[in-house]
PDB file of C-alpha atoms in Angstrom:
ATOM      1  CA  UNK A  21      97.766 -62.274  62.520  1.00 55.00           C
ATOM      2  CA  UNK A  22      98.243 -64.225  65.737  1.00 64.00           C
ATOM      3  CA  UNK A  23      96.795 -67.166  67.633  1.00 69.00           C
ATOM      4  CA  UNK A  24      97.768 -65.721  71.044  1.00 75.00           C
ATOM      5  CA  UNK A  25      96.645 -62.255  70.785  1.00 85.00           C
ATOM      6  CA  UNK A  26      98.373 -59.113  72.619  1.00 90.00           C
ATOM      7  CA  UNK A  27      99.808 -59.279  76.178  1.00 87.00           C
ATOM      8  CA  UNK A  28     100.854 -55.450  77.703  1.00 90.00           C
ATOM      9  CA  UNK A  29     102.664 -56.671  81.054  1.00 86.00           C
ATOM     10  CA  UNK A  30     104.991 -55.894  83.486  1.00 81.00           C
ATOM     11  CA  UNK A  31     104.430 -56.640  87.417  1.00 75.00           C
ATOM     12  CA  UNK A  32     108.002 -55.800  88.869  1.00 79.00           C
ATOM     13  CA  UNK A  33     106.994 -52.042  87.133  1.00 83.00           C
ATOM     14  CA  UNK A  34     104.060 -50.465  85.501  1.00 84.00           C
ATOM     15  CA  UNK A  35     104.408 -49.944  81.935  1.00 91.00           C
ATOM     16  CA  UNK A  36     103.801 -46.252  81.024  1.00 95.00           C
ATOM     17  CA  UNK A  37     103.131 -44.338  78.053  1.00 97.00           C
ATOM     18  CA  UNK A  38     102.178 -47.005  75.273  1.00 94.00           C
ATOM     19  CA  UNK A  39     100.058 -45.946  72.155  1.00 96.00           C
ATOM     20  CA  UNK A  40      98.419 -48.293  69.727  1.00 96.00           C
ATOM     21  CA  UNK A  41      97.657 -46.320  66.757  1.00 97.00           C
ATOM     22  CA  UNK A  42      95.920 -47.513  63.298  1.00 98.00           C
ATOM     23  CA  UNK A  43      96.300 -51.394  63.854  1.00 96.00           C
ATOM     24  CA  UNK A  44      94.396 -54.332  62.606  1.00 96.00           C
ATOM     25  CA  UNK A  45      94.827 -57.171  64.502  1.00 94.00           C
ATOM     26  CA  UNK A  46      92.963 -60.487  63.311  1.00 92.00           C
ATOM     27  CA  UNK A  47      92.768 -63.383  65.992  1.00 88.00           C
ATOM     28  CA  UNK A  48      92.954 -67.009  63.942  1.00 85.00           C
ATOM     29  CA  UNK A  49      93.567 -70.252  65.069  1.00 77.00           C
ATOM     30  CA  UNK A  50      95.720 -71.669  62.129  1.00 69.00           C
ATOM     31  CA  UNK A  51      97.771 -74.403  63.325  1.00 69.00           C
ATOM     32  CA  UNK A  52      96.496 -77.373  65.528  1.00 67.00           C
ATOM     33  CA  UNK A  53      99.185 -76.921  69.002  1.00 60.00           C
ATOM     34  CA  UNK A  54      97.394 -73.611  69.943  1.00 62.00           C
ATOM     35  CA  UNK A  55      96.042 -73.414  73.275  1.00 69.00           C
ATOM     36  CA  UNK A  56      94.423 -70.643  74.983  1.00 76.00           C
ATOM     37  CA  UNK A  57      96.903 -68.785  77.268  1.00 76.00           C
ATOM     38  CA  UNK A  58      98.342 -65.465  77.960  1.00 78.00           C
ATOM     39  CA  UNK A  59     102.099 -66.127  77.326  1.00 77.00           C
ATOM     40  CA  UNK A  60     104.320 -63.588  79.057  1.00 76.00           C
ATOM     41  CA  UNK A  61     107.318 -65.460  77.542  1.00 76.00           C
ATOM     42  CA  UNK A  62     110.412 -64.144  78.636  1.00 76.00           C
ATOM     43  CA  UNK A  63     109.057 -63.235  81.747  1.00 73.00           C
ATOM     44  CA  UNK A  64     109.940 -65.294  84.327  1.00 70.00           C
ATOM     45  CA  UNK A  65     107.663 -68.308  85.291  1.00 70.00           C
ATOM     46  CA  UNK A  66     105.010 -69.608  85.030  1.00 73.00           C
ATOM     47  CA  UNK A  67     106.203 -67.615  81.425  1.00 79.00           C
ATOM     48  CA  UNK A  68     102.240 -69.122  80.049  1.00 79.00           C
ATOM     49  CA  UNK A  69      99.384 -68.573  81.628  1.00 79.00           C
ATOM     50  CA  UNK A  70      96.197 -71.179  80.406  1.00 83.00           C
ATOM     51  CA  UNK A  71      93.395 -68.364  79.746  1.00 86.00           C
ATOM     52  CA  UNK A  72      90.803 -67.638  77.040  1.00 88.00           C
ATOM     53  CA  UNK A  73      92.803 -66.066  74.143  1.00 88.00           C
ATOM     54  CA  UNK A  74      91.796 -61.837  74.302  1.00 91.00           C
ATOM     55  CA  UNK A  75      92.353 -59.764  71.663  1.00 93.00           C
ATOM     56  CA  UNK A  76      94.577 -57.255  73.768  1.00 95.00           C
ATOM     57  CA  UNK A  77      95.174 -57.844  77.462  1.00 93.00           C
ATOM     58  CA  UNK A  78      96.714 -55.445  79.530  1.00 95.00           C
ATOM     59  CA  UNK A  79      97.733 -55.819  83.579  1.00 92.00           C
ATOM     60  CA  UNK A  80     100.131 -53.429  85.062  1.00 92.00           C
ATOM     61  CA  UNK A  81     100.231 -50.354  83.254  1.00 95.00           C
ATOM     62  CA  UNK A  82      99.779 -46.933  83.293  1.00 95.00           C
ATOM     63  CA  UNK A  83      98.530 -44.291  80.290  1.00 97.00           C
ATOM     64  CA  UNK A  84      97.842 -46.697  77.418  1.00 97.00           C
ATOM     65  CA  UNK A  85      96.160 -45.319  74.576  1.00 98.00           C
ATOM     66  CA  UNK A  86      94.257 -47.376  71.594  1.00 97.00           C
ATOM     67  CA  UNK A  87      93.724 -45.415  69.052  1.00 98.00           C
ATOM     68  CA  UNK A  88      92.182 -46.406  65.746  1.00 98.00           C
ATOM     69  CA  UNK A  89      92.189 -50.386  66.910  1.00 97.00           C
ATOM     70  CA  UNK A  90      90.252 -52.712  65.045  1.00 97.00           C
ATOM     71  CA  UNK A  91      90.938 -56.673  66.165  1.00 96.00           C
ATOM     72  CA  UNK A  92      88.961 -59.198  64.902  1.00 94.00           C
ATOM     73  CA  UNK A  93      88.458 -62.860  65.447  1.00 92.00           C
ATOM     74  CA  UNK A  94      88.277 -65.324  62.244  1.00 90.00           C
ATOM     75  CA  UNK A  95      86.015 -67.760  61.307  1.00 89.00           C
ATOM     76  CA  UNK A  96      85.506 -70.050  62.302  1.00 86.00           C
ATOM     77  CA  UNK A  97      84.789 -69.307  66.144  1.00 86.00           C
ATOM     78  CA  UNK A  98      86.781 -71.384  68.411  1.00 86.00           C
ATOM     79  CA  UNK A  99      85.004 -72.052  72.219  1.00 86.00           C
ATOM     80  CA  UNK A 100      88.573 -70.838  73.796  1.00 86.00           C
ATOM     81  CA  UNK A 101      88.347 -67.109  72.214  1.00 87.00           C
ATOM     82  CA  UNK A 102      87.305 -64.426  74.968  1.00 90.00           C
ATOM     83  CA  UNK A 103      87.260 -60.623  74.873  1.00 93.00           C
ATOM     84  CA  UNK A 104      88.709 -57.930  72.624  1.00 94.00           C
ATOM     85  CA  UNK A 105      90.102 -55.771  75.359  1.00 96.00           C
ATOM     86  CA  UNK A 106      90.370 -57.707  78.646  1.00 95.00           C
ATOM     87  CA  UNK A 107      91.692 -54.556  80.919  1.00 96.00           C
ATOM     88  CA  UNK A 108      92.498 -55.906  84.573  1.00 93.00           C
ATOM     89  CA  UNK A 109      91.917 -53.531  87.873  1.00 93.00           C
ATOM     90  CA  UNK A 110      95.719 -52.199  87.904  1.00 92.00           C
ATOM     91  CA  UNK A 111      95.665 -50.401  84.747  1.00 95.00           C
ATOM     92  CA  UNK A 112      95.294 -46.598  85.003  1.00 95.00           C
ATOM     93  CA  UNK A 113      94.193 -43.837  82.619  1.00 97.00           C
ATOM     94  CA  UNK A 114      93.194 -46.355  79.833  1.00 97.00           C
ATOM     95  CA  UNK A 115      92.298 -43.985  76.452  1.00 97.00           C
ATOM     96  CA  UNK A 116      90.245 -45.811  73.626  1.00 96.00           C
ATOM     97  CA  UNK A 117      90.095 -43.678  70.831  1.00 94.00           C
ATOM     98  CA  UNK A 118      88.259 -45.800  68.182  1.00 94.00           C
ATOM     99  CA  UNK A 119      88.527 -49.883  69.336  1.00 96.00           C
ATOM    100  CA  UNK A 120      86.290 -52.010  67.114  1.00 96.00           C
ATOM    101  CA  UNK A 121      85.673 -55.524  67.561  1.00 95.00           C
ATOM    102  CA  UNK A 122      84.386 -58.064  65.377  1.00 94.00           C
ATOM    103  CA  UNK A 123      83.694 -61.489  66.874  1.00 85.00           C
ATOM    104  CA  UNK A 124      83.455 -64.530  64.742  1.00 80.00           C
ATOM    105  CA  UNK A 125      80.494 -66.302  63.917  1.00 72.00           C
TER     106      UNK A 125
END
């Protein structure tokens, strides 16, 4: 479970070869400090990033594969959630093998 979501980052170097296989990942805002960001904590600053909260987001990198990915966001819906897979113009030779997303209602 996370409040945050997945960040797949690296500017100084692409990150190659990753492969999410057979994971569930449920989005749920469960304690009242969240707020929406990208948090590339311990990367150097700014380490957060304000942004809707994605389910995976992914800048830099190179052959990722999600495979058998199912994220889904919790009741109830909060207005700062954004997208299940928010892919930026960088990545190369994305491979989704089964990604499922449920959005809250």
């Amino acid at each position: 479970m996370s409040e945050a979501g997945v960040v797949l980052y690296a500017e100084d170097r692409p990150l190659m070869n990753f492969t999410f296989k057979n994971i569930s990942l449920h989005i749920h805002q469960f304690s009242n400090i969240s707020r929406p960001s990208h948090d590339y904590r311990p990367a150097p600053p700014p380490a957060i990033y304000y942004a809707p909260t994605d389910g995976i987001f992914i800048q830099y990198a190179t052959n990722i594969t999600l495979e058998d990915v199912t994220i889904r966001y919790l009741p109830p819906k909060q207005s700062f959630w954004g997208v299940c897979l928010n892919v930026t113009s960088n990545v190369k030779d994305l491979n989704k093998e089964g990604l499922t997303c449920l959005a809250a209602s």
